PDB file of C-alpha atoms in Angstrom:
ATOM      1  CA  UNK A   1      17.566  36.719  -3.401  1.00  0.00           C
ATOM      2  CA  UNK A   2      15.563  33.614  -2.452  1.00  0.00           C
ATOM      3  CA  UNK A   3      14.228  33.278   1.063  1.00  0.00           C
ATOM      4  CA  UNK A   4      14.078  29.534   0.981  1.00  0.00           C
ATOM      5  CA  UNK A   5      16.688  27.045  -0.299  1.00  0.00           C
ATOM      6  CA  UNK A   6      15.767  25.008  -3.321  1.00  0.00           C
ATOM      7  CA  UNK A   7      15.362  21.241  -2.961  1.00  0.00           C
ATOM      8  CA  UNK A   8      17.913  19.293  -4.966  1.00  0.00           C
ATOM      9  CA  UNK A   9      17.776  15.466  -5.016  1.00  0.00           C
ATOM     10  CA  UNK A  10      21.012  14.295  -3.388  1.00  0.00           C
ATOM     11  CA  UNK A  11      21.628  11.660  -6.127  1.00  0.00           C
ATOM     12  CA  UNK A  12      20.762  14.101  -8.910  1.00  0.00           C
ATOM     13  CA  UNK A  13      22.433  12.985 -12.103  1.00  0.00           C
ATOM     14  CA  UNK A  14      22.703   9.412 -10.892  1.00  0.00           C
ATOM     15  CA  UNK A  15      19.340   8.184 -12.172  1.00  0.00           C
ATOM     16  CA  UNK A  16      20.727   4.690 -12.543  1.00  0.00           C
ATOM     17  CA  UNK A  17      24.044   2.897 -12.993  1.00  0.00           C
ATOM     18  CA  UNK A  18      24.141  -0.457 -14.525  1.00  0.00           C
ATOM     19  CA  UNK A  19      27.147  -2.638 -13.807  1.00  0.00           C
ATOM     20  CA  UNK A  20      26.295  -5.166 -16.506  1.00  0.00           C
ATOM     21  CA  UNK A  21      29.119  -7.680 -16.041  1.00  0.00           C
ATOM     22  CA  UNK A  22      28.509  -7.730 -12.266  1.00  0.00           C
ATOM     23  CA  UNK A  23      24.673  -8.191 -12.950  1.00  0.00           C
ATOM     24  CA  UNK A  24      23.771  -5.281 -10.740  1.00  0.00           C
ATOM     25  CA  UNK A  25      21.795  -2.032 -11.343  1.00  0.00           C
ATOM     26  CA  UNK A  26      21.810   0.831  -8.903  1.00  0.00           C
ATOM     27  CA  UNK A  27      18.921   3.231  -9.180  1.00  0.00           C
ATOM     28  CA  UNK A  28      18.295   6.619  -7.401  1.00  0.00           C
ATOM     29  CA  UNK A  29      14.657   6.256  -6.475  1.00  0.00           C
ATOM     30  CA  UNK A  30      12.310   9.226  -6.256  1.00  0.00           C
ATOM     31  CA  UNK A  31      12.598  11.304  -3.116  1.00  0.00           C
ATOM     32  CA  UNK A  32       8.911  10.943  -2.529  1.00  0.00           C
ATOM     33  CA  UNK A  33       7.853  10.540   1.147  1.00  0.00           C
ATOM     34  CA  UNK A  34       9.105   8.662   4.134  1.00  0.00           C
ATOM     35  CA  UNK A  35       7.120   8.798   7.376  1.00  0.00           C
ATOM     36  CA  UNK A  36       8.460   7.240  10.611  1.00  0.00           C
ATOM     37  CA  UNK A  37       5.705   5.719  12.611  1.00  0.00           C
ATOM     38  CA  UNK A  38       6.256   4.834  16.348  1.00  0.00           C
ATOM     39  CA  UNK A  39       3.589   3.156  18.478  1.00  0.00           C
ATOM     40  CA  UNK A  40       1.521   0.100  19.266  1.00  0.00           C
ATOM     41  CA  UNK A  41      -0.500  -0.425  16.060  1.00  0.00           C
ATOM     42  CA  UNK A  42      -0.755  -3.485  13.807  1.00  0.00           C
ATOM     43  CA  UNK A  43       0.408  -3.103  10.319  1.00  0.00           C
ATOM     44  CA  UNK A  44      -3.074  -4.014   8.982  1.00  0.00           C
ATOM     45  CA  UNK A  45      -4.693  -1.211  11.047  1.00  0.00           C
ATOM     46  CA  UNK A  46      -1.953   1.227   9.876  1.00  0.00           C
ATOM     47  CA  UNK A  47      -2.437   0.138   6.283  1.00  0.00           C
ATOM     48  CA  UNK A  48      -6.214   0.917   6.573  1.00  0.00           C
ATOM     49  CA  UNK A  49      -5.594   4.381   7.885  1.00  0.00           C
ATOM     50  CA  UNK A  50      -2.948   5.022   5.170  1.00  0.00           C
ATOM     51  CA  UNK A  51      -5.537   4.374   2.414  1.00  0.00           C
ATOM     52  CA  UNK A  52      -8.075   6.618   4.143  1.00  0.00           C
ATOM     53  CA  UNK A  53      -5.465   9.479   4.354  1.00  0.00           C
ATOM     54  CA  UNK A  54      -4.277   9.201   0.638  1.00  0.00           C
ATOM     55  CA  UNK A  55      -1.281   7.012   1.114  1.00  0.00           C
ATOM     56  CA  UNK A  56      -2.714   4.029  -0.782  1.00  0.00           C
ATOM     57  CA  UNK A  57       0.441   3.584  -2.967  1.00  0.00           C
ATOM     58  CA  UNK A  58       2.784   3.535   0.109  1.00  0.00           C
ATOM     59  CA  UNK A  59       4.444   0.531   1.639  1.00  0.00           C
ATOM     60  CA  UNK A  60       4.960  -0.233   5.293  1.00  0.00           C
ATOM     61  CA  UNK A  61       8.346  -1.360   6.359  1.00  0.00           C
ATOM     62  CA  UNK A  62       9.208  -2.568   9.813  1.00  0.00           C
ATOM     63  CA  UNK A  63      11.968  -0.459  11.331  1.00  0.00           C
ATOM     64  CA  UNK A  64      12.238  -1.852  14.761  1.00  0.00           C
ATOM     65  CA  UNK A  65      10.082  -2.602  17.762  1.00  0.00           C
ATOM     66  CA  UNK A  66       6.733  -0.946  17.259  1.00  0.00           C
ATOM     67  CA  UNK A  67       8.326   1.193  14.485  1.00  0.00           C
ATOM     68  CA  UNK A  68       7.613   1.441  10.771  1.00  0.00           C
ATOM     69  CA  UNK A  69       8.570   3.460   7.792  1.00  0.00           C
ATOM     70  CA  UNK A  70       5.805   4.404   5.402  1.00  0.00           C
ATOM     71  CA  UNK A  71       7.518   5.004   2.004  1.00  0.00           C
ATOM     72  CA  UNK A  72       6.369   6.052  -1.439  1.00  0.00           C
ATOM     73  CA  UNK A  73       7.446   7.728  -4.572  1.00  0.00           C
ATOM     74  CA  UNK A  74       4.893  10.613  -4.371  1.00  0.00           C
ATOM     75  CA  UNK A  75       5.806  13.902  -2.605  1.00  0.00           C
ATOM     76  CA  UNK A  76       4.375  14.295   0.830  1.00  0.00           C
ATOM     77  CA  UNK A  77       1.163  16.285   0.974  1.00  0.00           C
ATOM     78  CA  UNK A  78       0.869  18.041   4.276  1.00  0.00           C
ATOM     79  CA  UNK A  79      -2.966  17.587   4.318  1.00  0.00           C
ATOM     80  CA  UNK A  80      -2.526  13.805   3.996  1.00  0.00           C
ATOM     81  CA  UNK A  81      -0.008  13.805   6.831  1.00  0.00           C
ATOM     82  CA  UNK A  82      -2.305  15.874   8.984  1.00  0.00           C
ATOM     83  CA  UNK A  83      -5.243  13.521   8.227  1.00  0.00           C
ATOM     84  CA  UNK A  84      -3.174  10.549   9.118  1.00  0.00           C
ATOM     85  CA  UNK A  85      -1.967  12.181  12.375  1.00  0.00           C
ATOM     86  CA  UNK A  86      -5.539  13.068  13.309  1.00  0.00           C
ATOM     87  CA  UNK A  87      -6.799   9.427  12.621  1.00  0.00           C
ATOM     88  CA  UNK A  88      -3.959   7.959  14.643  1.00  0.00           C
ATOM     89  CA  UNK A  89      -3.811  10.518  17.481  1.00  0.00           C
ATOM     90  CA  UNK A  90      -3.083   8.875  20.792  1.00  0.00           C
ATOM     91  CA  UNK A  91      -2.008   5.638  19.114  1.00  0.00           C
ATOM     92  CA  UNK A  92       1.137   6.480  17.439  1.00  0.00           C
ATOM     93  CA  UNK A  93       3.663   9.319  16.809  1.00  0.00           C
ATOM     94  CA  UNK A  94       4.449  10.270  13.271  1.00  0.00           C
ATOM     95  CA  UNK A  95       7.667  11.948  11.997  1.00  0.00           C
ATOM     96  CA  UNK A  96       8.287  13.212   8.552  1.00  0.00           C
ATOM     97  CA  UNK A  97      11.613  11.823   7.353  1.00  0.00           C
ATOM     98  CA  UNK A  98      11.073  12.684   3.693  1.00  0.00           C
ATOM     99  CA  UNK A  99      13.893  15.244   3.494  1.00  0.00           C
ATOM    100  CA  UNK A 100      16.289  13.331   5.762  1.00  0.00           C
ATOM    101  CA  UNK A 101      16.518  10.005   4.080  1.00  0.00           C
ATOM    102  CA  UNK A 102      17.105   8.740   0.552  1.00  0.00           C
ATOM    103  CA  UNK A 103      16.110   5.431  -1.088  1.00  0.00           C
ATOM    104  CA  UNK A 104      18.388   3.510  -3.530  1.00  0.00           C
ATOM    105  CA  UNK A 105      17.202   0.545  -5.615  1.00  0.00           C
ATOM    106  CA  UNK A 106      19.582  -2.331  -6.109  1.00  0.00           C
ATOM    107  CA  UNK A 107      18.531  -5.031  -8.572  1.00  0.00           C
ATOM    108  CA  UNK A 108      19.873  -7.753 -10.853  1.00  0.00           C
ATOM    109  CA  UNK A 109      21.054 -11.316 -10.620  1.00  0.00           C
ATOM    110  CA  UNK A 110      23.991 -10.448  -8.361  1.00  0.00           C
ATOM    111  CA  UNK A 111      22.261  -7.911  -6.191  1.00  0.00           C
ATOM    112  CA  UNK A 112      21.932 -10.297  -3.263  1.00  0.00           C
ATOM    113  CA  UNK A 113      25.663 -11.224  -3.535  1.00  0.00           C
ATOM    114  CA  UNK A 114      26.603  -7.561  -3.586  1.00  0.00           C
ATOM    115  CA  UNK A 115      24.631  -6.645  -0.549  1.00  0.00           C
ATOM    116  CA  UNK A 116      25.898  -9.722   1.310  1.00  0.00           C
ATOM    117  CA  UNK A 117      29.402  -8.369   0.927  1.00  0.00           C
ATOM    118  CA  UNK A 118      28.534  -5.448   3.175  1.00  0.00           C
ATOM    119  CA  UNK A 119      25.916  -6.701   5.656  1.00  0.00           C
ATOM    120  CA  UNK A 120      25.522  -9.719   7.985  1.00  0.00           C
ATOM    121  CA  UNK A 121      21.759  -9.966   7.231  1.00  0.00           C
ATOM    122  CA  UNK A 122      20.902 -13.286   5.614  1.00  0.00           C
ATOM    123  CA  UNK A 123      19.242 -12.177   2.312  1.00  0.00           C
ATOM    124  CA  UNK A 124      18.338 -15.655   1.165  1.00  0.00           C
ATOM    125  CA  UNK A 125      14.686 -15.570  -0.063  1.00  0.00           C
ATOM    126  CA  UNK A 126      13.610 -18.371   2.287  1.00  0.00           C
ATOM    127  CA  UNK A 127      14.701 -16.268   5.201  1.00  0.00           C
ATOM    128  CA  UNK A 128      14.267 -12.688   3.862  1.00  0.00           C
ATOM    129  CA  UNK A 129      11.156 -12.932   1.612  1.00  0.00           C
ATOM    130  CA  UNK A 130       9.710 -10.133  -0.537  1.00  0.00           C
ATOM    131  CA  UNK A 131       8.365  -7.352   1.623  1.00  0.00           C
ATOM    132  CA  UNK A 132      10.689  -8.212   4.561  1.00  0.00           C
ATOM    133  CA  UNK A 133      12.879  -5.462   5.931  1.00  0.00           C
ATOM    134  CA  UNK A 134      15.784  -5.032   8.359  1.00  0.00           C
ATOM    135  CA  UNK A 135      17.714  -2.330   9.918  1.00  0.00           C
ATOM    136  CA  UNK A 136      21.398  -3.143   9.490  1.00  0.00           C
ATOM    137  CA  UNK A 137      24.801  -1.734   8.784  1.00  0.00           C
ATOM    138  CA  UNK A 138      26.371  -1.771   5.362  1.00  0.00           C
ATOM    139  CA  UNK A 139      30.004  -1.060   5.991  1.00  0.00           C
ATOM    140  CA  UNK A 140      29.890   1.858   8.510  1.00  0.00           C
ATOM    141  CA  UNK A 141      26.433   3.123   7.383  1.00  0.00           C
ATOM    142  CA  UNK A 142      23.104   2.543   9.016  1.00  0.00           C
ATOM    143  CA  UNK A 143      20.691   1.312   6.322  1.00  0.00           C
ATOM    144  CA  UNK A 144      17.203  -0.219   6.064  1.00  0.00           C
ATOM    145  CA  UNK A 145      17.116  -3.044   3.497  1.00  0.00           C
ATOM    146  CA  UNK A 146      13.755  -4.040   2.002  1.00  0.00           C
ATOM    147  CA  UNK A 147      13.369  -6.986  -0.453  1.00  0.00           C
ATOM    148  CA  UNK A 148      11.062  -5.678  -3.280  1.00  0.00           C
ATOM    149  CA  UNK A 149      11.366  -8.628  -5.623  1.00  0.00           C
ATOM    150  CA  UNK A 150      13.291 -11.800  -6.384  1.00  0.00           C
ATOM    151  CA  UNK A 151      16.459  -9.962  -7.308  1.00  0.00           C
ATOM    152  CA  UNK A 152      15.648  -6.509  -6.083  1.00  0.00           C
ATOM    153  CA  UNK A 153      16.078  -4.563  -2.919  1.00  0.00           C
ATOM    154  CA  UNK A 154      15.613  -1.025  -1.722  1.00  0.00           C
ATOM    155  CA  UNK A 155      17.980   0.656   0.733  1.00  0.00           C
ATOM    156  CA  UNK A 156      17.044   3.628   2.779  1.00  0.00           C
ATOM    157  CA  UNK A 157      19.909   5.777   4.257  1.00  0.00           C
ATOM    158  CA  UNK A 158      20.342   9.061   5.873  1.00  0.00           C
ATOM    159  CA  UNK A 159      20.555  11.761   3.249  1.00  0.00           C
ATOM    160  CA  UNK A 160      24.017  12.869   4.146  1.00  0.00           C
ATOM    161  CA  UNK A 161      25.329   9.377   3.633  1.00  0.00           C
ATOM    162  CA  UNK A 162      23.569   8.605   0.407  1.00  0.00           C
ATOM    163  CA  UNK A 163      26.363   9.466  -1.982  1.00  0.00           C
ATOM    164  CA  UNK A 164      28.830   7.512   0.148  1.00  0.00           C
ATOM    165  CA  UNK A 165      26.611   4.370   0.106  1.00  0.00           C
ATOM    166  CA  UNK A 166      26.093   4.766  -3.693  1.00  0.00           C
ATOM    167  CA  UNK A 167      29.845   4.963  -4.273  1.00  0.00           C
ATOM    168  CA  UNK A 168      30.600   2.054  -1.976  1.00  0.00           C
ATOM    169  CA  UNK A 169      27.972  -0.066  -3.792  1.00  0.00           C
ATOM    170  CA  UNK A 170      29.324   0.843  -7.262  1.00  0.00           C
ATOM    171  CA  UNK A 171      32.954   0.207  -6.119  1.00  0.00           C
ATOM    172  CA  UNK A 172      32.128  -3.188  -4.451  1.00  0.00           C
ATOM    173  CA  UNK A 173      30.220  -4.227  -7.589  1.00  0.00           C
ATOM    174  CA  UNK A 174      33.048  -3.235  -9.835  1.00  0.00           C
ATOM    175  CA  UNK A 175      35.575  -5.029  -7.588  1.00  0.00           C
ATOM    176  CA  UNK A 176      33.398  -8.202  -7.703  1.00  0.00           C
ATOM    177  CA  UNK A 177      33.320  -7.908 -11.468  1.00  0.00           C
ATOM    178  CA  UNK A 178      37.201  -7.756 -11.629  1.00  0.00           C
ATOM    179  CA  UNK A 179      37.500 -10.652  -9.121  1.00  0.00           C
ATOM    180  CA  UNK A 180      35.308 -12.918 -11.269  1.00  0.00           C
ATOM    181  CA  UNK A 181      37.393 -12.312 -14.517  1.00  0.00           C
TER     182      UNK A 181
END
């Protein structure tokens, strides 16, 4: 008998779902790492420390007042997190959220229209440019939205709600497709 449970990606088997007529693609992103950073530090200073600690491929997303998520596709290496914590000691607090949250990619020509059906955030590129993020609600779920490209977004949601958000997005996209016919 195993002593520890085995990690299973919450959206296993849902690598991607393309809703072609609706112009939307849903993608289960790798469950790499997600570190919540709380404290008075400028994003540029945080970025410099991330590179030194081995998080060079990670992105920084604003998550609230003096709060950021550091997200990336690579699994979290404890030594890197320890190095980052040591470098930022006394400046910020770090919390590993890697196993508690899931990222979903939403892309395609109708991705903005799909997301606009569920949130009040203005996703127009002139207001919400690439790299911009916002904590919001999609339906009844708390989600962070990040614009990752012209027609692409990344959603971060609590792990226990990931399947529900996936199903809601797929259903909304399918409904939009039927409405347009």
